[in-house]
Short mmCIF file of C-alpha atoms in Angstrom, two decimals:
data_model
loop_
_atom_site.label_atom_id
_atom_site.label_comp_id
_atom_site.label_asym_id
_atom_site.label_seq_id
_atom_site.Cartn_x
_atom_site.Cartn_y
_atom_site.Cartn_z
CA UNK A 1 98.93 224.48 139.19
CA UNK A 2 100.42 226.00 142.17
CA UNK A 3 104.05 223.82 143.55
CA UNK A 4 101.30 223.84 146.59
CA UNK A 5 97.65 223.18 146.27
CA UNK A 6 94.68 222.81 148.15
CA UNK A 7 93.19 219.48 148.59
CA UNK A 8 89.07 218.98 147.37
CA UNK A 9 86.68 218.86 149.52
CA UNK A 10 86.32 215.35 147.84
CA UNK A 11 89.25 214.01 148.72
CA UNK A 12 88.90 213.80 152.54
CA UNK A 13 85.32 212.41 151.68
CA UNK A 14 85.32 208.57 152.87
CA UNK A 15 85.41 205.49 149.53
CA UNK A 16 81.83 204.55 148.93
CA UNK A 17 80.81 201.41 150.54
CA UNK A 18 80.72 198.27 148.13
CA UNK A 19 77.15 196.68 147.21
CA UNK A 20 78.00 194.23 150.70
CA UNK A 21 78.81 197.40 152.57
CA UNK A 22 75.72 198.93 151.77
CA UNK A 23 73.44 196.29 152.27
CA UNK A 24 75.04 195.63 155.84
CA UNK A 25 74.94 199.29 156.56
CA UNK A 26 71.14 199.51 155.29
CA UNK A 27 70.86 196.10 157.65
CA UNK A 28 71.59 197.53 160.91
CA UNK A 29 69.83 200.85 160.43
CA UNK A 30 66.80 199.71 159.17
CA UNK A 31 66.43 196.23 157.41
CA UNK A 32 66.73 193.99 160.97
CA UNK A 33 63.60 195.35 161.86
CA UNK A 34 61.77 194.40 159.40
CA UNK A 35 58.37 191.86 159.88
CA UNK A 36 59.09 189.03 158.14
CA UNK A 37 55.39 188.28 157.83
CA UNK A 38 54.42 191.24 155.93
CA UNK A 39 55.70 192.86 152.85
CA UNK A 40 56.73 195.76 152.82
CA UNK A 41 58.77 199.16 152.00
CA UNK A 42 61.85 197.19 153.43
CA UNK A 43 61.47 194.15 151.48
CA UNK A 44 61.72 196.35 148.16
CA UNK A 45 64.54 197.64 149.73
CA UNK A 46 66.31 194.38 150.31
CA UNK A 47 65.37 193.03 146.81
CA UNK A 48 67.39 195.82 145.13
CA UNK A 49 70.04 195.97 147.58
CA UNK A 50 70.96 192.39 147.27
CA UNK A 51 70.40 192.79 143.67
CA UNK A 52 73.56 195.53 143.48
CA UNK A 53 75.46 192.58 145.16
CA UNK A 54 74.45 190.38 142.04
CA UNK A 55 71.56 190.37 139.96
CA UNK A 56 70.99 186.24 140.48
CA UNK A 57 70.76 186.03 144.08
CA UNK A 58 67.17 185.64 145.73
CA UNK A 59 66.23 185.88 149.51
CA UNK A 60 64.07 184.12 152.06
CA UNK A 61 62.42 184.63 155.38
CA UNK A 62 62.11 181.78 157.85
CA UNK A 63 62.62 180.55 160.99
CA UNK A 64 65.92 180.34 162.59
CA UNK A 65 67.60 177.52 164.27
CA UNK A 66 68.77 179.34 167.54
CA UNK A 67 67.22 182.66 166.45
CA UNK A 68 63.88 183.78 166.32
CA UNK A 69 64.42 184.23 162.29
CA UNK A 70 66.46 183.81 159.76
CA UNK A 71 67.28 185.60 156.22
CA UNK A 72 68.91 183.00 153.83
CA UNK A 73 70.70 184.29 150.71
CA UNK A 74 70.62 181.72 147.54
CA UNK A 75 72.21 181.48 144.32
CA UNK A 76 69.34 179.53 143.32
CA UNK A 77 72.00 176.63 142.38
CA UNK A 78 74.11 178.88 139.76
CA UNK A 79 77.88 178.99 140.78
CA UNK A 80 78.91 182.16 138.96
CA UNK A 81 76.79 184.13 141.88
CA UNK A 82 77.43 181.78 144.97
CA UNK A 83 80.81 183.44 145.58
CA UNK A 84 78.55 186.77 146.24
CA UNK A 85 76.31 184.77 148.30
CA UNK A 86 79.70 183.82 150.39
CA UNK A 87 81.06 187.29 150.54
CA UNK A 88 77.77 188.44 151.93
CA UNK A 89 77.65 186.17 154.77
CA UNK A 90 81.02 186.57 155.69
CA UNK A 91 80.38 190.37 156.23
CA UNK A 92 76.81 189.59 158.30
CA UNK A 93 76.90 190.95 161.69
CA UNK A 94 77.03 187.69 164.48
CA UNK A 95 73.83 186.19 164.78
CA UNK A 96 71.55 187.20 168.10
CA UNK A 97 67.99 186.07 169.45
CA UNK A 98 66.28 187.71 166.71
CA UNK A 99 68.44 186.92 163.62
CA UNK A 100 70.74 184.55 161.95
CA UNK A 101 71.95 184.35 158.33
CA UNK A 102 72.71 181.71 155.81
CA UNK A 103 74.39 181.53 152.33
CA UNK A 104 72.67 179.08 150.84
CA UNK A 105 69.22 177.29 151.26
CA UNK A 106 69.70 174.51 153.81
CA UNK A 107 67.88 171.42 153.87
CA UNK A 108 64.36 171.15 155.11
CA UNK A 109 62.76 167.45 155.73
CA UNK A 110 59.74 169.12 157.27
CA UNK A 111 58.87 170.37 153.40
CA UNK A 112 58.13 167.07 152.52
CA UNK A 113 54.67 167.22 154.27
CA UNK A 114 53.97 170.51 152.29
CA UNK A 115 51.52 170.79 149.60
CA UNK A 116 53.11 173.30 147.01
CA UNK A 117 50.76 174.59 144.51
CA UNK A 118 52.62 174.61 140.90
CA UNK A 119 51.33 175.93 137.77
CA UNK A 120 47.44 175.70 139.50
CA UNK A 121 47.85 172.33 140.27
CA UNK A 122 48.37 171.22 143.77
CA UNK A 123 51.86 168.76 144.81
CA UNK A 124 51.75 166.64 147.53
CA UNK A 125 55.41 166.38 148.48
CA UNK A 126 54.97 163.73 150.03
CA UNK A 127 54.57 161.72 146.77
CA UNK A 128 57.78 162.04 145.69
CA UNK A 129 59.84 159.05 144.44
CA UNK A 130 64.06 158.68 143.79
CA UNK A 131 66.02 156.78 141.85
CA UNK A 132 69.22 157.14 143.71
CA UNK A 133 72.62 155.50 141.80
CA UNK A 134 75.84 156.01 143.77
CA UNK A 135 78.99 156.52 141.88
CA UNK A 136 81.95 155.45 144.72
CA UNK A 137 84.37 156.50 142.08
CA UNK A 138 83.47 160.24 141.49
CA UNK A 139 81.41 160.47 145.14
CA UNK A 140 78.40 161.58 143.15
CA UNK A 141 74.89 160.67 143.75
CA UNK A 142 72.74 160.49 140.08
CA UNK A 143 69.25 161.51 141.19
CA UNK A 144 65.82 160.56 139.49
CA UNK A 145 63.16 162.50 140.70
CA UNK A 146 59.60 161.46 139.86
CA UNK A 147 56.50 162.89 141.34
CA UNK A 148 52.79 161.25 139.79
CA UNK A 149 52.00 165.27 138.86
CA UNK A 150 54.64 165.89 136.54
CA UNK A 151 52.56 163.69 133.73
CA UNK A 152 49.85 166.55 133.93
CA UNK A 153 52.27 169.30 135.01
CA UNK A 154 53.67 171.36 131.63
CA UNK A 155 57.28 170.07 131.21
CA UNK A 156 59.08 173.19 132.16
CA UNK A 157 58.05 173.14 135.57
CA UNK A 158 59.66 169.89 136.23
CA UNK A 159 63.23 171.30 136.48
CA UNK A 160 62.64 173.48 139.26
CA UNK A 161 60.51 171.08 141.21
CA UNK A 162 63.24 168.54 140.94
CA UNK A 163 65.90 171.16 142.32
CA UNK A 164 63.70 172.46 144.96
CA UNK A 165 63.21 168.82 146.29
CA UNK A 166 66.98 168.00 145.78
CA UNK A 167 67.77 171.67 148.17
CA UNK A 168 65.28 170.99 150.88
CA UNK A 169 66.45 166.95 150.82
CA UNK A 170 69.89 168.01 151.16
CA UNK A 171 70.69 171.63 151.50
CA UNK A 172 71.79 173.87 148.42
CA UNK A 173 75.17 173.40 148.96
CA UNK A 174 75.46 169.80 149.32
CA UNK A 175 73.47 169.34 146.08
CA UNK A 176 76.74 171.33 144.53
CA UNK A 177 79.14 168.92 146.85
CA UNK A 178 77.22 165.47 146.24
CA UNK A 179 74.91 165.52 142.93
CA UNK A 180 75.70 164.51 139.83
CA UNK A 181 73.37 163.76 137.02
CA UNK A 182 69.59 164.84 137.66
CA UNK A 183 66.37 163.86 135.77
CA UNK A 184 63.20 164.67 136.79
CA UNK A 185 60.39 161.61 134.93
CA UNK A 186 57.27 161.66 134.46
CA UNK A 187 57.67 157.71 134.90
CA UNK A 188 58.19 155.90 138.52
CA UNK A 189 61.24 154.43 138.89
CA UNK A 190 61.59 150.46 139.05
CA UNK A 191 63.59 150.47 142.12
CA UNK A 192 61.83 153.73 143.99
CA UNK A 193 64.21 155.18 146.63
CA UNK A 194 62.70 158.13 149.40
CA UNK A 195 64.50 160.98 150.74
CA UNK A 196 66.06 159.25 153.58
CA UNK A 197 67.45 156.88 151.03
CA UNK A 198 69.10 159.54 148.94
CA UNK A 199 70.91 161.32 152.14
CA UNK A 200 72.22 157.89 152.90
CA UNK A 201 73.94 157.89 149.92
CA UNK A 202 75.41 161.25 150.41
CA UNK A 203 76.75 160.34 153.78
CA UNK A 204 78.58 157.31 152.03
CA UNK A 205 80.30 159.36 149.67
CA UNK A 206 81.08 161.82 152.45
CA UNK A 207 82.38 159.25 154.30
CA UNK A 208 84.80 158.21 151.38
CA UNK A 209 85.82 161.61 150.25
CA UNK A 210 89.16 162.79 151.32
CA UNK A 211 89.37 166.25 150.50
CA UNK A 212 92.95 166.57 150.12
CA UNK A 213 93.08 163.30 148.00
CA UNK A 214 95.23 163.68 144.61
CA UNK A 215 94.60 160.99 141.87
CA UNK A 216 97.21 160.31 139.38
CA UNK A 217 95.53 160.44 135.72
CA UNK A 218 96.44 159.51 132.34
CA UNK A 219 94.37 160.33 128.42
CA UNK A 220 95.54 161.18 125.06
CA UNK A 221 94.38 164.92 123.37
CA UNK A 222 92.79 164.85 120.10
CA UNK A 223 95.80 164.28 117.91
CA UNK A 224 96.82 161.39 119.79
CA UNK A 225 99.55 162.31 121.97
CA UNK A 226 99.65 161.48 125.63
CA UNK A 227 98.42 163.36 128.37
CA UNK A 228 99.31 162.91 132.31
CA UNK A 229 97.32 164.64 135.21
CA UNK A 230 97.90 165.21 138.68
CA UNK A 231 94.48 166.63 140.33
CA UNK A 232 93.14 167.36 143.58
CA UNK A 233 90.14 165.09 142.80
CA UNK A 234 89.18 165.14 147.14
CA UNK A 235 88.42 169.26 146.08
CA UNK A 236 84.96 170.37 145.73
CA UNK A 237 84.19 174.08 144.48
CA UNK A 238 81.56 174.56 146.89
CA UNK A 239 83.89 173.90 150.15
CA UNK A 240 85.90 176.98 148.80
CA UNK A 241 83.11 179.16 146.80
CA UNK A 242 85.16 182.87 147.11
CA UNK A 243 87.98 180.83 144.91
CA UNK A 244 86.71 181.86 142.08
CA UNK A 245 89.41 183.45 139.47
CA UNK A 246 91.72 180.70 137.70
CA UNK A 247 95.22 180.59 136.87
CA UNK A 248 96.96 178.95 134.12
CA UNK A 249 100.83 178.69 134.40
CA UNK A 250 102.70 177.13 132.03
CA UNK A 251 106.00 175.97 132.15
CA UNK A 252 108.02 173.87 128.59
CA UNK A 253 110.51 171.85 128.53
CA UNK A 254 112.71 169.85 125.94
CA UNK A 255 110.02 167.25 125.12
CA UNK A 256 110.90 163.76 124.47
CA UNK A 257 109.52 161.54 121.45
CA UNK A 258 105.87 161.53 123.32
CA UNK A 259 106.14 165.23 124.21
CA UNK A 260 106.54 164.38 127.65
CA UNK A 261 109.61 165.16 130.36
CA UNK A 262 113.19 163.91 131.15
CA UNK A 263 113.70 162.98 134.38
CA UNK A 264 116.08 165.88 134.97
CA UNK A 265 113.00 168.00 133.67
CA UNK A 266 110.83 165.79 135.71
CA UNK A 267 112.43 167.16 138.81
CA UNK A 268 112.25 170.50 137.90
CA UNK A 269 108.77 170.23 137.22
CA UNK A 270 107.94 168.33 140.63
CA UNK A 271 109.94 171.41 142.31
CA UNK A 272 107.61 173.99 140.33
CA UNK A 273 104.68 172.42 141.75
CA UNK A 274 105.42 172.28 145.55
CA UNK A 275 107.11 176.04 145.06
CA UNK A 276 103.73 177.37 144.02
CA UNK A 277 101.77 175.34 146.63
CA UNK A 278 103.69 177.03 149.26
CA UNK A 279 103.82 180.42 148.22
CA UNK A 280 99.90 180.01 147.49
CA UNK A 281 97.90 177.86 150.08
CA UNK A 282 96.18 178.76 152.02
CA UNK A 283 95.08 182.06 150.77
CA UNK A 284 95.10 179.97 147.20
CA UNK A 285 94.38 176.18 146.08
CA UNK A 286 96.35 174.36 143.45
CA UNK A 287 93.83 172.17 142.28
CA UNK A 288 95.84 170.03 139.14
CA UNK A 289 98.86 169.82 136.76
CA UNK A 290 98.58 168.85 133.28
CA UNK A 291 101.41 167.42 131.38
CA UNK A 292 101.55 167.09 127.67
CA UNK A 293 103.44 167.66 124.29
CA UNK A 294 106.21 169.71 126.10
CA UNK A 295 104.35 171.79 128.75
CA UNK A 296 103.51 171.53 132.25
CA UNK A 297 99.99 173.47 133.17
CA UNK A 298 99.58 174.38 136.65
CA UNK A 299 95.81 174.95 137.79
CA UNK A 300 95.16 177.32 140.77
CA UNK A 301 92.81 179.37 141.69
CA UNK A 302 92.39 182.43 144.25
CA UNK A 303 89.52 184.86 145.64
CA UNK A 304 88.75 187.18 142.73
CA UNK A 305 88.42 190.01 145.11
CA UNK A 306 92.19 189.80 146.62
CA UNK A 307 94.06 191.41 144.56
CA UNK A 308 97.55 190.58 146.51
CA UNK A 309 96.43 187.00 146.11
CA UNK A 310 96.43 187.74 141.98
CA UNK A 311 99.25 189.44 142.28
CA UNK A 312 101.27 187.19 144.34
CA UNK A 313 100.44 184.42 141.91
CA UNK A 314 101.73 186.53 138.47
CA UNK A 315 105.09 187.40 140.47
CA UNK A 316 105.98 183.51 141.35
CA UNK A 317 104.76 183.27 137.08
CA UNK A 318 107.44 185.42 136.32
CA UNK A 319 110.04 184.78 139.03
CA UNK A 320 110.46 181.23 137.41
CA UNK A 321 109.70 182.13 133.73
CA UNK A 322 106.09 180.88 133.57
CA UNK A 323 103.68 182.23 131.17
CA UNK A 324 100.03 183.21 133.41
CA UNK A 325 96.66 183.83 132.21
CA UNK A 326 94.03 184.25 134.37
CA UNK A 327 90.17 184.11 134.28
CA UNK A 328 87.16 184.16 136.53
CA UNK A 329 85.65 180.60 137.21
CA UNK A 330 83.75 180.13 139.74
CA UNK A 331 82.32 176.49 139.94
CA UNK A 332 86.00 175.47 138.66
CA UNK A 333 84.65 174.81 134.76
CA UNK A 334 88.11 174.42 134.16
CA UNK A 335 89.29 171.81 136.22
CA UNK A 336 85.79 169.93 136.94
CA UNK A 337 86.77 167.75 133.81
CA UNK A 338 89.64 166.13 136.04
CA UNK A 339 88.13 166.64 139.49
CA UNK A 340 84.87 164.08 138.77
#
């Protein structure tokens, strides 16, 4: 090769747009005009568009609030592909008279006068009864669901009846934010609760939740020895759904006869924690520490697609000796054990 050469007609050629790019692009060329009463050549087009973005998320046509329609993007409940649903809102164009966008399905009380059909038989949503069990300590809601069909309905239908009547009681994302245990039964409750009754229990644990709370916890592992905990148990994934790569850092120190800190170390440690939440937040969230047998693990987690986020994170890991791994997480699988 010459000391000179002669750039490729590739290389002046623009980067390819990513799957959100492309659907956005597709969007305002052709996809916005589609009729959202009739199938067709665009609606194939959306499926597999949406589809490069992740293969989990699923679409809906509907009326908007203050536009004449809206498209709503869902990961259908699972957290590994809400992050995608997230990153493709955040790139939608501003909403007009003709269309507005959402991330997630939003609740829908008007549904409960439908009449689905399910498996060939028909389901009067209107039937449906709770059993609603509020949890002050976590801020979750256990749900029953019970609706008199299920007893002829084959069992794996149940499931996604139950969720679809837990998104359009609440919204998708406050099912992730509010809901703990669900159980659909083919068996009324004894102490029936409706709808109405199972949003006023959200809005009590709303109106308890701090989300900036940190809780102080204490355990033993499995050989006995103690463990302490400091978590941000006010944090819920869903308020923060792009956060989705974790990052252990791990600091030792001379352990004492319990395997946990000297005060001197105790210091130290306190000083590694408020270091990383400053260099971190707000483009990051430290969510806990874990202390135990001679190590300190930090717990923090960034936007998997921001690099300098990553990177910023394995520097301060190596500017004050810390060993880092990182993996994805969305939903916070990690942490959720010390969260509630």
């Amino acid at each position: 090769m010459g000391l000179f050469s002669r750039p490729s007609p590739d290389d002046d050629a623009p980067p390819a747009p990513t799957p959100v790019g492309a659907f956005w692009g597709w969007w305002a060329d052709d996809g916005r005009h589609l009729d959202p009463a009739q199938a067709g050549p665009e609606h194939a087009a959306l499926d597999g568009l949406l589809s490069a973005i992740d293969p989990d998320l699923t679409w809906h046509l509907g009326p908007g609030r203050s536009a004449e329609h809206r498209l709503t993007v869902s990961a259908g409940g699972l957290a590994a592909a809400r992050p995608a649903a997230e990153r493709w809102f955040r790139a939608a164009p501003p909403a007009d008279t003709t269309w507005e966008y959402a991330p997630a399905v939003e609740a829908d009380p008007a549904a409960f006068g439908a009449v689905l059909e399910v498996d060939g038989a028909a389901v009067d949503l209107s039937a449906v009864v709770l059993h609603v069990e509020t949890d002050l300590e976590d801020l979750r809601v256990h749900v029953g669901v019970h609706h008199p069909a299920f007893a002829d309905l084959p069992e794996r239908v149940h499931g996604p009846v139950t969720f679809m009547v837990l998104d359009w009681a609440l919204g998708e994302d406050d099912v992730a934010r509010w809901v703990g245990r669900v159980e659909p039964s083919t068996t009324a409750t004894a102490s029936p609760r409706s709808v109405d009754d199972l949003r006023a229990a959200v809005a009590v644990c709303a109106a308890e939740r701090d989300p900036d709370a940190w809780s102080a916890l204490s355990g033993q592992d499995a050989e006995g020895r103690p463990v302490f905990a400091l978590a941000r148990t006010g944090a819920r994934w869903i308020d923060r759904p792009t956060l989705d790569l974790h990052h252990a850092l791990t600091a030792t120190f001379a352990p004492d006869e319990r395997g946990l800190p000297s005060p001197g170390d105790l210091g130290r440690l306190q000083a590694l924690d408020d270091s990383l939440a400053a260099t971190m937040e707000p483009r990051g969230l430290v969510l806990a520490n874990v202390t135990t047998n001679g190590t300190r693990t930090l717990h923090v987690y960034t936007d998997g697609e921001d690099q300098n986020a990553a990177d910023d994170v394995t520097r301060w890991a190596d500017d004050h000796g810390l060993r880092a791994a990182s993996t994805p997480d969305p939903g916070w699988t990690r942490v959720r054990h010390l969260l509630g």
